[in-house]
Short mmCIF file of C-alpha atoms and ligand atoms in Angstrom, two decimals:
data_model
loop_
_atom_site.label_atom_id
_atom_site.label_comp_id
_atom_site.label_asym_id
_atom_site.label_seq_id
_atom_site.Cartn_x
_atom_site.Cartn_y
_atom_site.Cartn_z
CA UNK A 1 1.05 -29.35 3.83
CA UNK A 2 -2.03 -28.48 1.76
CA UNK A 3 -0.30 -25.36 0.48
CA UNK A 4 2.70 -23.17 1.32
CA UNK A 5 0.80 -20.03 2.27
CA UNK A 6 -2.82 -19.33 3.15
CA UNK A 7 -3.92 -15.72 2.78
CA UNK A 8 -7.11 -14.73 4.57
CA UNK A 9 -8.89 -12.04 2.56
CA UNK A 10 -8.99 -11.18 -1.15
CA UNK A 11 -8.94 -7.40 -0.77
CA UNK A 12 -6.20 -5.43 -2.52
CA UNK A 13 -3.55 -6.43 0.03
CA UNK A 14 -4.29 -10.17 -0.12
CA UNK A 15 -4.52 -10.17 -3.91
CA UNK A 16 -1.18 -8.41 -4.41
CA UNK A 17 0.50 -10.65 -1.85
CA UNK A 18 -0.89 -13.69 -3.66
CA UNK A 19 0.59 -12.54 -6.98
CA UNK A 20 3.97 -11.85 -5.37
CA UNK A 21 4.14 -15.34 -3.88
CA UNK A 22 2.94 -17.05 -7.05
CA UNK A 23 5.52 -15.13 -9.09
CA UNK A 24 8.21 -16.75 -6.95
CA UNK A 25 6.74 -20.23 -7.49
CA UNK A 26 5.17 -20.49 -4.03
CA UNK A 27 1.90 -22.44 -3.67
CA UNK A 28 -0.66 -19.99 -2.32
CA UNK A 29 -4.36 -20.12 -1.59
CA UNK A 30 -6.48 -17.05 -0.86
CA UNK A 31 -9.60 -17.60 1.23
CA UNK A 32 -12.26 -14.90 0.91
CA UNK A 33 -15.32 -14.73 3.17
CA UNK A 34 -17.61 -13.09 0.61
CA UNK A 35 -19.28 -15.33 -1.92
CA UNK A 36 -18.82 -12.78 -4.73
CA UNK A 37 -17.31 -9.32 -5.03
CA UNK A 38 -19.78 -6.63 -3.94
CA UNK A 39 -18.31 -4.13 -6.42
CA UNK A 40 -18.36 -1.18 -3.97
CA UNK A 41 -15.28 1.01 -3.75
CA UNK A 42 -14.09 2.63 -0.57
CA UNK A 43 -10.78 3.87 -1.99
CA UNK A 44 -10.45 5.93 -5.17
CA UNK A 45 -6.72 6.64 -5.26
CA UNK A 46 -3.42 5.03 -6.13
CA UNK A 47 -0.56 7.29 -5.06
CA UNK A 48 2.90 7.47 -6.74
CA UNK A 49 4.69 4.70 -4.82
CA UNK A 50 1.84 2.28 -5.52
CA UNK A 51 2.09 3.02 -9.24
CA UNK A 52 5.84 2.51 -8.97
CA UNK A 53 5.49 -0.92 -7.37
CA UNK A 54 3.04 -1.96 -10.07
CA UNK A 55 5.63 -0.74 -12.57
CA UNK A 56 8.24 -2.92 -10.83
CA UNK A 57 6.16 -5.90 -11.96
CA UNK A 58 5.38 -4.49 -15.41
CA UNK A 59 1.64 -4.12 -14.81
CA UNK A 60 1.20 -0.37 -14.13
CA UNK A 61 -0.17 0.22 -17.63
CA UNK A 62 -3.20 -1.95 -16.90
CA UNK A 63 -4.16 0.38 -14.05
CA UNK A 64 -3.26 3.61 -15.83
CA UNK A 65 -5.49 2.62 -18.76
CA UNK A 66 -8.58 2.54 -16.53
CA UNK A 67 -8.10 5.63 -14.37
CA UNK A 68 -7.18 9.27 -14.75
CA UNK A 69 -4.32 11.14 -13.17
CA UNK A 70 -4.11 14.38 -11.17
CA UNK A 71 -0.76 16.08 -10.45
CA UNK A 72 -1.47 17.22 -6.90
CA UNK A 73 -3.23 15.94 -3.82
CA UNK A 74 -4.62 17.41 -0.61
CA UNK A 75 -3.38 17.15 2.95
CA UNK A 76 -5.98 17.73 5.69
CA UNK A 77 -8.16 19.48 3.11
CA UNK A 78 -5.81 22.48 3.06
CA UNK A 79 -6.26 24.89 0.15
CA UNK A 80 -2.61 24.60 -0.90
CA UNK A 81 -2.16 21.11 -2.34
CA UNK A 82 0.81 18.74 -2.28
CA UNK A 83 2.69 18.86 -5.56
CA UNK A 84 3.31 15.28 -6.67
CA UNK A 85 4.42 16.39 -10.15
CA UNK A 86 7.69 17.79 -8.75
CA UNK A 87 8.70 14.55 -7.02
CA UNK A 88 11.62 12.46 -8.25
CA UNK A 89 9.59 9.76 -9.99
CA UNK A 90 8.28 8.82 -13.42
CA UNK A 91 4.81 8.71 -11.83
CA UNK A 92 4.36 12.11 -10.21
CA UNK A 93 0.57 12.01 -9.88
CA UNK A 94 -2.30 10.34 -8.11
CA UNK A 95 -4.27 7.88 -10.17
CA UNK A 96 -8.01 8.07 -9.64
CA UNK A 97 -9.12 4.47 -9.85
CA UNK A 98 -11.95 2.90 -7.92
CA UNK A 99 -11.00 0.18 -5.47
CA UNK A 100 -13.32 -2.30 -7.22
CA UNK A 101 -11.30 -1.87 -10.44
CA UNK A 102 -7.98 -2.11 -8.62
CA UNK A 103 -9.18 -5.37 -7.08
CA UNK A 104 -10.46 -6.64 -10.43
CA UNK A 105 -7.08 -6.00 -12.09
CA UNK A 106 -5.17 -7.56 -9.21
CA UNK A 107 -7.42 -10.60 -9.28
CA UNK A 108 -6.90 -10.98 -13.05
CA UNK A 109 -3.15 -10.89 -12.49
CA UNK A 110 -3.38 -13.37 -9.60
CA UNK A 111 -5.35 -15.82 -11.74
CA UNK A 112 -2.87 -15.44 -14.63
CA UNK A 113 -0.16 -16.57 -12.21
CA UNK A 114 -2.23 -19.52 -10.99
CA UNK A 115 -3.25 -18.26 -7.55
CA UNK A 116 -6.17 -20.24 -6.17
CA UNK A 117 -8.88 -17.90 -4.82
CA UNK A 118 -11.71 -19.54 -2.86
CA UNK A 119 -14.74 -17.32 -2.36
CA UNK A 120 -17.28 -18.06 0.36
CA UNK A 121 -14.51 -19.35 2.66
CA UNK A 122 -14.30 -17.62 6.03
CA UNK A 123 -11.24 -18.11 8.20
CA UNK A 124 -12.35 -18.56 11.78
CA UNK A 125 -9.24 -19.49 13.74
CA UNK A 126 -5.69 -20.77 13.51
CA UNK A 127 -3.25 -22.73 15.64
CA UNK A 128 0.44 -22.97 14.89
CA UNK A 129 3.38 -25.13 15.89
CA UNK A 130 7.02 -25.21 14.81
CA UNK A 131 6.25 -26.76 11.40
CA UNK A 132 3.15 -25.00 10.21
CA UNK A 133 -0.26 -23.45 10.78
CA UNK A 134 -3.65 -25.16 10.91
CA UNK A 135 -6.31 -22.86 9.52
CA UNK A 136 -9.94 -23.57 10.43
CA UNK A 137 -12.89 -22.01 8.68
CA UNK A 138 -16.37 -22.31 7.28
CA UNK A 139 -16.99 -22.75 3.55
CA UNK A 140 -19.90 -23.47 1.24
CA UNK A 141 -19.68 -27.19 2.12
CA UNK A 142 -19.33 -26.66 5.85
CA UNK A 143 -16.30 -26.57 8.12
CA UNK A 144 -12.83 -26.95 6.59
CA UNK A 145 -9.24 -27.25 7.81
CA UNK A 146 -6.09 -26.44 5.87
CA UNK A 147 -2.45 -26.86 6.85
CA UNK A 148 0.10 -24.41 5.50
CA UNK A 149 3.63 -23.34 6.30
CA UNK A 150 2.47 -19.72 6.84
CA UNK A 151 -0.77 -17.78 7.26
CA UNK A 152 -1.16 -14.10 6.38
CA UNK A 153 -4.10 -12.10 7.68
CA UNK A 154 -5.13 -9.66 4.97
CA UNK A 155 -8.65 -9.80 6.31
CA UNK A 156 -9.26 -6.16 7.10
CA UNK A 157 -9.74 -4.10 10.25
CA UNK A 158 -11.71 -6.77 12.10
CA UNK A 159 -9.15 -9.46 11.25
CA UNK A 160 -9.95 -12.90 12.67
CA UNK A 161 -6.36 -13.92 12.03
CA UNK A 162 -5.09 -11.10 14.22
CA UNK A 163 -7.58 -11.94 16.95
CA UNK A 164 -6.88 -15.66 16.81
CA UNK A 165 -3.11 -15.10 16.92
CA UNK A 166 -3.60 -13.00 20.07
CA UNK A 167 -2.01 -9.90 18.52
CA UNK A 168 -3.13 -6.72 20.28
CA UNK A 169 -4.60 -3.84 18.27
CA UNK A 170 -4.08 -0.82 20.51
CA UNK A 171 -5.35 2.61 19.54
CA UNK A 172 -8.41 4.78 19.84
CA UNK A 173 -12.11 4.34 19.07
CA UNK A 174 -13.95 6.55 16.65
CA UNK A 175 -14.80 10.06 17.90
CA UNK A 176 -16.26 11.42 14.68
CA UNK A 177 -17.83 10.03 11.52
CA UNK A 178 -18.35 11.08 7.92
CA UNK A 179 -20.95 10.01 5.35
CA UNK A 180 -20.48 8.54 1.89
CA UNK A 181 -23.07 8.03 -0.84
CA UNK A 182 -22.85 6.75 -4.43
CA UNK A 183 -25.87 7.84 -6.49
CA UNK A 184 -27.09 6.91 -9.96
CA UNK A 185 -29.17 10.07 -10.30
CA UNK A 186 -27.94 13.62 -9.62
CA UNK A 187 -28.55 17.09 -11.00
CA UNK A 188 -25.42 17.58 -13.14
CA UNK A 189 -26.10 21.29 -13.72
CA UNK A 190 -26.28 21.96 -9.98
CA UNK A 191 -23.03 20.04 -9.47
CA UNK A 192 -21.31 22.08 -12.21
CA UNK A 193 -22.52 25.31 -10.62
CA UNK A 194 -21.69 24.28 -7.06
CA UNK A 195 -18.49 26.33 -6.57
CA UNK A 196 -16.80 25.97 -3.15
CA UNK A 197 -18.89 23.59 -1.04
CA UNK A 198 -17.66 21.49 1.92
CA UNK A 199 -18.57 18.28 0.11
CA UNK A 200 -16.35 16.01 -1.99
CA UNK A 201 -18.10 15.19 -5.28
CA UNK A 202 -16.44 12.72 -7.67
CA UNK A 203 -17.68 10.93 -10.78
CA UNK A 204 -17.40 7.13 -10.66
CA UNK A 205 -17.59 4.47 -13.36
CA UNK A 206 -21.02 3.41 -14.59
CA UNK A 207 -22.47 6.93 -14.35
CA UNK A 208 -22.47 7.01 -10.54
CA UNK A 209 -21.49 10.09 -8.53
CA UNK A 210 -19.83 9.91 -5.11
CA UNK A 211 -20.54 12.43 -2.36
CA UNK A 212 -18.49 12.47 0.85
CA UNK A 213 -19.25 14.91 3.66
CA UNK A 214 -18.69 15.56 7.33
CA UNK A 215 -21.69 17.28 8.83
CA UNK A 216 -21.09 19.09 12.17
CA UNK A 217 -24.63 18.13 13.23
CA UNK A 218 -24.05 14.45 12.57
CA UNK A 219 -20.34 13.85 13.08
CA UNK A 220 -20.82 12.35 16.56
CA UNK A 221 -23.16 9.63 15.23
CA UNK A 222 -21.39 6.25 15.60
CA UNK A 223 -19.92 4.92 12.34
CA UNK A 224 -21.95 1.72 12.80
CA UNK A 225 -25.23 3.64 12.44
CA UNK A 226 -26.79 3.19 8.93
CA UNK A 227 -27.28 6.24 6.67
CA UNK A 228 -30.64 6.91 4.99
CA UNK A 229 -31.27 8.74 1.72
CA UNK A 230 -33.41 11.28 3.62
CA UNK A 231 -30.56 11.96 6.05
CA UNK A 232 -28.07 12.35 3.20
CA UNK A 233 -30.33 14.85 1.42
CA UNK A 234 -30.82 16.86 4.59
CA UNK A 235 -27.08 16.96 5.29
CA UNK A 236 -26.37 18.19 1.75
CA UNK A 237 -28.97 20.94 2.03
CA UNK A 238 -27.48 22.05 5.36
CA UNK A 239 -23.91 22.11 4.01
CA UNK A 240 -24.34 23.14 0.36
CA UNK A 241 -27.83 24.62 0.18
CA UNK A 242 -29.03 21.91 -2.21
CA UNK A 243 -29.34 18.14 -2.29
CA UNK A 244 -27.98 18.08 -5.89
CA UNK A 245 -30.96 15.98 -6.99
CA UNK A 246 -29.49 12.79 -5.48
CA UNK A 247 -31.57 9.65 -5.98
CA UNK A 248 -31.14 5.90 -6.54
CA UNK A 249 -28.32 5.32 -4.02
CA UNK A 250 -26.09 2.36 -4.84
CA UNK A 251 -24.25 2.60 -1.55
CA UNK A 252 -24.74 4.65 1.62
CA UNK A 253 -22.20 4.35 4.39
CA UNK A 254 -20.78 6.04 7.47
CA UNK A 255 -17.12 5.72 8.39
CA UNK A 256 -15.19 6.86 11.43
CA UNK A 257 -11.74 7.80 12.67
CA UNK A 258 -10.96 4.76 14.84
CA UNK A 259 -7.17 4.45 14.69
CA UNK A 260 -5.31 1.30 15.63
CA UNK A 261 -1.98 -0.35 14.89
CA UNK A 262 -1.20 -4.03 15.48
CA UNK A 263 1.38 -4.41 18.23
CA UNK A 264 3.34 -6.75 15.98
CA UNK A 265 3.05 -7.64 12.29
CA UNK A 266 4.37 -11.14 12.96
CA UNK A 267 3.60 -13.85 15.49
CA UNK A 268 5.64 -16.91 14.54
CA UNK A 269 4.20 -18.27 11.31
CA UNK A 270 1.36 -15.75 11.22
CA UNK A 271 1.70 -12.33 9.57
CA UNK A 272 -0.60 -9.33 9.23
CA UNK A 273 -0.78 -6.91 6.31
CA UNK A 274 -3.03 -4.06 5.18
CA UNK A 275 -6.03 -3.01 7.27
CA UNK A 276 -5.56 -6.11 9.43
CA UNK A 277 -2.44 -4.34 10.73
CA UNK A 278 -3.53 -0.67 10.66
CA UNK A 279 -6.77 1.29 10.53
CA UNK A 280 -7.32 5.06 10.46
CA UNK A 281 -9.52 7.75 8.93
CA UNK A 282 -9.06 7.79 5.13
CA UNK A 283 -7.41 11.22 5.25
CA UNK A 284 -5.42 11.85 2.04
CA UNK A 285 -6.30 8.31 0.89
CA UNK A 286 -3.47 6.19 2.25
CA UNK A 287 -4.92 2.91 3.59
CA UNK A 288 -5.12 0.84 0.42
CA UNK A 289 -1.80 2.22 -0.75
CA UNK A 290 -0.12 1.25 2.52
CA UNK A 291 -1.60 -2.25 2.28
CA UNK A 292 -0.20 -2.74 -1.23
CA UNK A 293 3.21 -1.66 0.01
CA UNK A 294 3.01 -4.06 2.98
CA UNK A 295 2.28 -6.88 0.52
CA UNK A 296 5.19 -5.88 -1.70
CA UNK A 297 7.54 -5.92 1.30
CA UNK A 298 6.39 -9.26 2.65
CA UNK A 299 5.94 -11.28 -0.55
CA UNK A 300 9.56 -11.80 -1.63
CA UNK A 301 10.75 -12.37 1.93
CA UNK A 302 8.19 -15.09 2.58
CA UNK A 303 8.97 -16.61 -0.82
CA UNK A 304 12.69 -16.56 0.02
CA UNK A 305 12.03 -18.43 3.24
CA UNK A 306 9.83 -21.05 1.56
CA UNK A 307 12.21 -21.45 -1.37
CA UNK A 308 15.06 -22.00 1.06
CA UNK A 309 17.41 -19.12 0.24
CA UNK A 310 16.37 -16.46 2.79
CA UNK A 311 19.23 -15.32 5.00
CA UNK A 312 18.62 -15.61 8.76
CA UNK A 313 16.38 -12.85 10.08
CA UNK A 314 15.00 -11.80 6.67
CA UNK A 315 11.40 -12.51 7.71
CA UNK A 316 11.77 -10.39 10.84
CA UNK A 317 12.64 -7.37 8.72
CA UNK A 318 8.98 -7.30 7.63
CA UNK A 319 7.82 -6.02 11.02
CA UNK A 320 10.99 -3.95 11.50
CA UNK A 321 10.40 -2.14 8.19
CA UNK A 322 6.64 -1.89 7.91
CA UNK A 323 5.58 -1.22 11.51
CA UNK A 324 7.27 2.23 11.51
CA UNK A 325 5.45 3.01 8.26
CA UNK A 326 2.17 2.05 9.99
CA UNK A 327 3.09 4.48 12.79
CA UNK A 328 3.73 7.30 10.31
CA UNK A 329 0.41 6.73 8.56
CA UNK A 330 -1.68 6.45 11.72
CA UNK A 331 0.04 9.57 13.09
CA UNK A 332 -0.39 11.73 10.01
CA UNK A 333 -4.04 10.72 9.51
CA UNK A 334 -4.79 11.55 13.16
CA UNK A 335 -3.19 14.97 12.73
CA UNK A 336 -5.23 15.60 9.58
CA UNK A 337 -8.44 14.40 11.19
CA UNK A 338 -7.99 16.64 14.21
CA UNK A 339 -7.71 19.64 11.92
CA UNK A 340 -10.85 18.57 10.08
CA UNK A 341 -12.70 18.01 13.35
CA UNK A 342 -11.70 21.41 14.74
CA UNK A 343 -12.86 23.07 11.52
CA UNK A 344 -16.34 21.76 12.24
CA UNK A 345 -16.56 22.94 15.85
CA UNK A 346 -18.22 26.42 15.86
CA UNK A 347 -16.16 27.76 18.79
CA UNK A 348 -12.89 27.10 16.96
CA UNK A 349 -13.82 28.48 13.56
CA UNK A 350 -11.81 31.71 13.74
CA UNK A 351 -8.61 30.17 15.17
CA UNK A 352 -8.86 27.22 12.78
CA UNK A 353 -9.11 29.58 9.79
CA UNK A 354 -5.93 31.21 11.10
CA UNK A 355 -4.24 27.82 11.57
CA UNK A 356 -5.20 26.69 8.08
CA UNK A 357 -3.89 29.95 6.62
CA UNK A 358 -0.62 29.42 8.42
CA UNK A 359 -0.29 25.81 7.22
CA UNK A 360 -1.16 26.86 3.66
CA UNK A 361 1.65 29.41 3.75
CA UNK A 362 4.05 26.71 4.98
CA UNK A 363 3.03 24.48 2.07
CA UNK A 364 4.07 27.31 -0.23
CA UNK A 365 7.65 26.57 0.80
CA UNK A 366 8.84 23.97 -1.74
CA UNK A 367 10.86 21.95 0.79
CA UNK A 368 7.90 21.69 3.19
CA UNK A 369 5.53 20.77 0.38
CA UNK A 370 7.96 18.14 -0.92
CA UNK A 371 8.39 16.68 2.58
CA UNK A 372 4.65 16.09 3.06
CA UNK A 373 4.23 14.99 -0.57
CA UNK A 374 6.97 12.41 0.03
CA UNK A 375 5.10 11.15 3.08
CA UNK A 376 1.64 10.84 1.50
CA UNK A 377 2.93 9.53 -1.83
CA UNK A 378 5.11 7.06 0.17
CA UNK A 379 8.06 7.90 -2.09
CA UNK A 380 9.97 9.00 1.01
CA UNK A 381 9.58 5.59 2.66
CA UNK A 382 13.01 4.37 3.61
CA UNK A 383 13.80 1.30 5.64
CA UNK A 384 16.21 1.21 8.58
CA UNK A 385 19.55 0.12 7.19
CA UNK A 386 22.21 -1.89 8.98
CA UNK A 387 24.79 -0.43 6.58
CA UNK A 388 26.31 3.02 6.90
CA UNK A 389 25.56 4.16 3.37
CA UNK A 390 22.62 6.62 3.34
CA UNK A 391 21.29 5.14 0.10
CA UNK A 392 20.71 1.70 1.63
CA UNK A 393 17.03 1.24 2.51
CA UNK A 394 15.84 4.07 0.22
CA UNK A 395 13.85 3.36 -2.93
CA UNK A 396 15.87 2.95 -6.12
CA UNK A 397 14.88 5.45 -8.85
CA UNK A 398 13.71 3.87 -12.10
CA UNK A 399 16.86 4.88 -14.03
CA UNK A 400 17.47 3.93 -17.59
CA UNK A 401 20.31 1.43 -17.81
CA UNK A 402 23.02 0.67 -20.32
CA UNK A 403 21.15 -1.45 -22.82
CA UNK A 404 18.68 0.61 -24.85
CA UNK A 405 15.18 0.43 -23.47
CA UNK A 406 16.15 -1.16 -20.16
CA UNK A 407 15.16 0.38 -16.86
CA UNK A 408 15.73 -0.64 -13.26
CA UNK A 409 12.05 -1.63 -12.97
CA UNK A 410 12.47 -4.11 -15.83
CA UNK A 411 15.25 -5.86 -13.92
CA UNK A 412 12.80 -6.85 -11.19
CA UNK A 413 9.70 -7.63 -13.29
CA UNK A 414 10.17 -11.30 -12.49
CA UNK A 415 10.35 -10.65 -8.74
CA UNK A 416 14.12 -11.18 -8.60
CA UNK A 417 16.74 -8.81 -7.19
CA UNK A 418 18.35 -6.42 -9.66
CA UNK A 419 22.09 -5.76 -9.71
CA UNK A 420 23.53 -2.82 -11.63
CA UNK A 421 27.22 -2.50 -12.35
CA UNK A 422 27.57 1.11 -13.48
CA UNK A 423 31.24 0.71 -14.37
CA UNK A 424 31.04 -2.54 -16.32
CA UNK A 425 33.97 -4.00 -14.35
CA UNK A 426 32.23 -6.19 -11.79
CA UNK A 427 29.29 -7.87 -13.52
CA UNK A 428 30.97 -11.21 -14.14
CA UNK A 429 31.41 -11.64 -10.45
CA UNK A 430 27.74 -12.01 -9.55
CA UNK A 431 26.32 -13.93 -12.44
CA UNK A 432 26.81 -17.55 -11.48
CA UNK A 433 25.74 -18.48 -7.98
CA UNK A 434 22.88 -16.00 -7.78
CA UNK A 435 21.61 -16.13 -11.33
CA UNK A 436 18.26 -17.60 -10.24
CA UNK A 437 17.75 -14.76 -7.79
CA UNK A 438 19.44 -11.73 -9.34
CA UNK A 439 19.09 -10.09 -12.74
CA UNK A 440 22.28 -8.32 -13.76
CA UNK A 441 22.69 -5.15 -15.83
CA UNK A 442 25.62 -3.00 -16.82
CA UNK A 443 25.93 0.78 -17.24
CA UNK A 444 23.27 3.35 -16.59
CA UNK A 445 22.40 6.92 -15.82
CA UNK A 446 25.19 7.95 -13.45
CA UNK A 447 23.78 11.39 -12.80
CA UNK A 448 21.63 9.77 -10.10
CA UNK A 449 24.56 9.20 -7.73
CA UNK A 450 27.78 9.82 -9.56
CA UNK A 451 30.09 7.94 -7.24
CA UNK A 452 28.01 4.74 -6.99
CA UNK A 453 29.67 1.97 -8.95
CA UNK A 454 27.48 -1.03 -7.99
CA UNK A 455 24.00 -1.36 -6.50
CA UNK A 456 21.84 -4.29 -5.44
CA UNK A 457 18.10 -3.58 -5.68
CA UNK A 458 15.65 -5.68 -3.69
CA UNK A 459 12.61 -7.21 -5.41
CA UNK A 460 10.47 -4.48 -3.82
CA UNK A 461 12.62 -1.73 -5.35
CA UNK A 462 14.54 -0.65 -2.25
CA UNK A 463 18.32 -0.52 -2.20
CA UNK A 464 19.97 -3.44 -0.40
CA UNK A 465 23.65 -2.70 -0.95
CA UNK A 466 25.89 -0.19 -2.73
CA UNK A 467 29.55 0.18 -3.47
CA UNK A 468 30.97 3.66 -3.99
CA UNK A 469 33.90 4.38 -6.28
CA UNK A 470 36.19 5.10 -3.37
CA UNK A 471 35.40 1.76 -1.69
CA UNK A 472 37.89 -0.93 -2.71
CA UNK A 473 36.34 -3.48 -5.12
CA UNK A 474 36.74 -6.14 -2.47
CA UNK A 475 35.10 -9.42 -3.54
CA UNK A 476 34.50 -10.57 0.04
CA UNK A 477 32.76 -7.30 0.95
CA UNK A 478 30.57 -7.58 -2.14
CA UNK A 479 29.71 -11.18 -1.40
CA UNK A 480 28.81 -10.33 2.21
CA UNK A 481 26.68 -7.36 1.09
CA UNK A 482 24.72 -9.43 -1.41
CA UNK A 483 24.44 -12.50 0.80
CA UNK A 484 22.94 -10.44 3.63
CA UNK A 485 19.82 -9.94 1.50
CA UNK A 486 19.83 -12.46 -1.35
CA UNK A 487 21.21 -15.40 0.64
CA UNK A 488 24.21 -17.53 -0.09
CA UNK A 489 24.94 -18.27 -3.76
CA UNK A 490 23.69 -21.61 -5.07
CA UNK A 491 27.21 -22.63 -5.98
CA UNK A 492 30.47 -20.93 -5.23
CA UNK A 493 30.83 -17.87 -7.42
CA UNK A 494 34.14 -17.30 -9.11
CA UNK A 495 35.51 -14.03 -7.79
CA UNK A 496 38.30 -12.22 -9.52
C1 LIG B 1 -14.67 5.93 2.81
C2 LIG B 1 -13.32 5.36 2.61
C3 LIG B 1 -12.52 5.88 1.61
C4 LIG B 1 -11.23 5.38 1.44
N1 LIG B 1 -10.45 5.92 0.46
C5 LIG B 1 -9.19 5.49 0.31
C6 LIG B 1 -8.36 6.03 -0.71
O1 LIG B 1 -8.78 6.90 -1.48
N2 LIG B 1 -7.09 5.56 -0.81
C7 LIG B 1 -6.61 4.59 0.00
O2 LIG B 1 -5.44 4.21 -0.13
N3 LIG B 1 -7.38 4.02 0.94
C8 LIG B 1 -8.66 4.45 1.12
N4 LIG B 1 -9.46 3.86 2.06
C9 LIG B 1 -8.95 2.71 2.83
C10 LIG B 1 -9.01 1.41 2.00
O3 LIG B 1 -10.32 1.18 1.54
C11 LIG B 1 -8.52 0.24 2.83
O4 LIG B 1 -7.32 0.61 3.46
C12 LIG B 1 -8.28 -1.00 1.97
O5 LIG B 1 -9.51 -1.54 1.52
C13 LIG B 1 -7.53 -2.08 2.76
O6 LIG B 1 -7.33 -3.19 1.95
P1 LIG B 1 -7.13 -4.63 2.60
O7 LIG B 1 -7.01 -5.59 1.47
O8 LIG B 1 -6.04 -4.56 3.60
O9 LIG B 1 -8.45 -4.90 3.43
P2 LIG B 1 -9.95 -4.98 2.91
O10 LIG B 1 -10.15 -4.16 1.69
O11 LIG B 1 -10.81 -4.71 4.09
O12 LIG B 1 -10.11 -6.49 2.46
C14 LIG B 1 -10.21 -7.52 3.42
C15 LIG B 1 -10.86 -8.72 2.76
O13 LIG B 1 -10.87 -9.79 3.71
C16 LIG B 1 -12.13 -10.42 3.70
N5 LIG B 1 -12.31 -11.05 5.01
C17 LIG B 1 -12.59 -10.46 6.19
N6 LIG B 1 -12.62 -11.37 7.18
C18 LIG B 1 -12.36 -12.57 6.62
C19 LIG B 1 -12.24 -13.87 7.13
N7 LIG B 1 -12.41 -14.13 8.43
N8 LIG B 1 -11.96 -14.89 6.28
C20 LIG B 1 -11.77 -14.63 4.95
N9 LIG B 1 -11.89 -13.41 4.40
C21 LIG B 1 -12.16 -12.38 5.23
C22 LIG B 1 -13.11 -9.29 3.41
O14 LIG B 1 -14.33 -9.77 2.88
C23 LIG B 1 -12.32 -8.47 2.41
O15 LIG B 1 -12.55 -8.90 1.08
C24 LIG B 1 -10.75 4.33 2.26
C25 LIG B 1 -11.56 3.81 3.26
C26 LIG B 1 -12.83 4.32 3.44
C27 LIG B 1 -13.70 3.77 4.52
#
């Protein structure tokens, strides 16, 4: 084997996956088609669960230092916003951070951990057999071939890996498009005085200003059609009565609402993550966030398989857990986009105003607001659990633990599982055989779930196993619960 894992694509998903694998000591090589980073940013947001997963690795501060936070976020452009600040998290906000900066920080982290990133290397095809995958591509010195145990396609919506693995990408083509422009020159006074205009205007780093708009006159233009400065100015005048003095465009683009979901996230030794597995309109800014969370789910499982401790079936839980999340995201973005589209059709304006008013009033109900906020923030993501306990599969809150200054997130900084013994009676029983895979802590904030006496937290922060106070402290049950996720202990543990 040339390496354990080849990742195609050094976007946010591929970069985070690379760091996760390297953290677990896996040899990983990322192949990126572009020769250098273009520096343009599609995404501008990191939602609460993404900040939480960065916190699980102890690197959230790097991202927080470069962006700014807002406590609420929109859904379908409704007037009443989703309240992230009321959610059960230490990070109840959206972080405004340009995608280029997110990628830069992830790449820095990947390089710190020794990930090899090869720019100018395009993956063209793959073939796999029982032992590994042969990856063929074109690089700066001509054609290349690499053999790896696994290949992960993080190569975006037009993924060659997906195509070459024969994985279908069913869904719908684009029916409407929006326009995006980043400009070096704008009239700041006009922007300040703009009031309510149907245009998103956001300051970017380096003095640029982003404008995003959907123009009823132009929304049926195919997303592949280039945008000109003249067209952008005209659209702004039509929608806002002024072109805001835009000049010196750094990037002009059109994007559409094509929505597709890979029919499977795994085909043998080939996996898909991020936009390679799901595309949709960027409604409420969820694509990059979902890709990061795919990577976080897959990384430790693939590492467990390569490092030889993964229990049977662990790798299959990647599709089982993340495909339903892809369905939720593609569904909710389609619902949001339909509302946006109807708003722009003249015949529907009166009924759509009524519908929006109704939805706004529903978002005034705290439970409804929290439900949608949980969906968009991804804090409500819970994985199907084989166990009966309702906590299994949900995300573990970042509680403070017994030792001063210790939190649940710190237990998994190294990419290991975390085990918390709230009672202090059971800790000795899991230290030995799993010590290379599980970090153990005692005590903690029991207000979270008063009757939980032990919990096993997966490396991605979801709950793998719990014991309640009324359950007998049965060593065999505990061993089975832990083994189901963390594999068999390296040597026989001494149970009391
Ligand atoms: C206008 C717009 C605004 C958006 N705003 C948001 C937002 O606010 N929040 C949010 O969460 N999401 C947003 N998104 C979506 C977000 O940009 C994507 O979901 C995100 O970039 C996906 O990351 P990725 O790493 O999976 O794929 P990509 O970012 O597409 O990265 C794929 C990488 O693979 C490389 N590649 C492609 N083919 C090959 C190959 N054959 N061999 C090697 N390398 C290859 C590409 O060069 C690229 O670097 C927005 C999208 C758009 C269009």
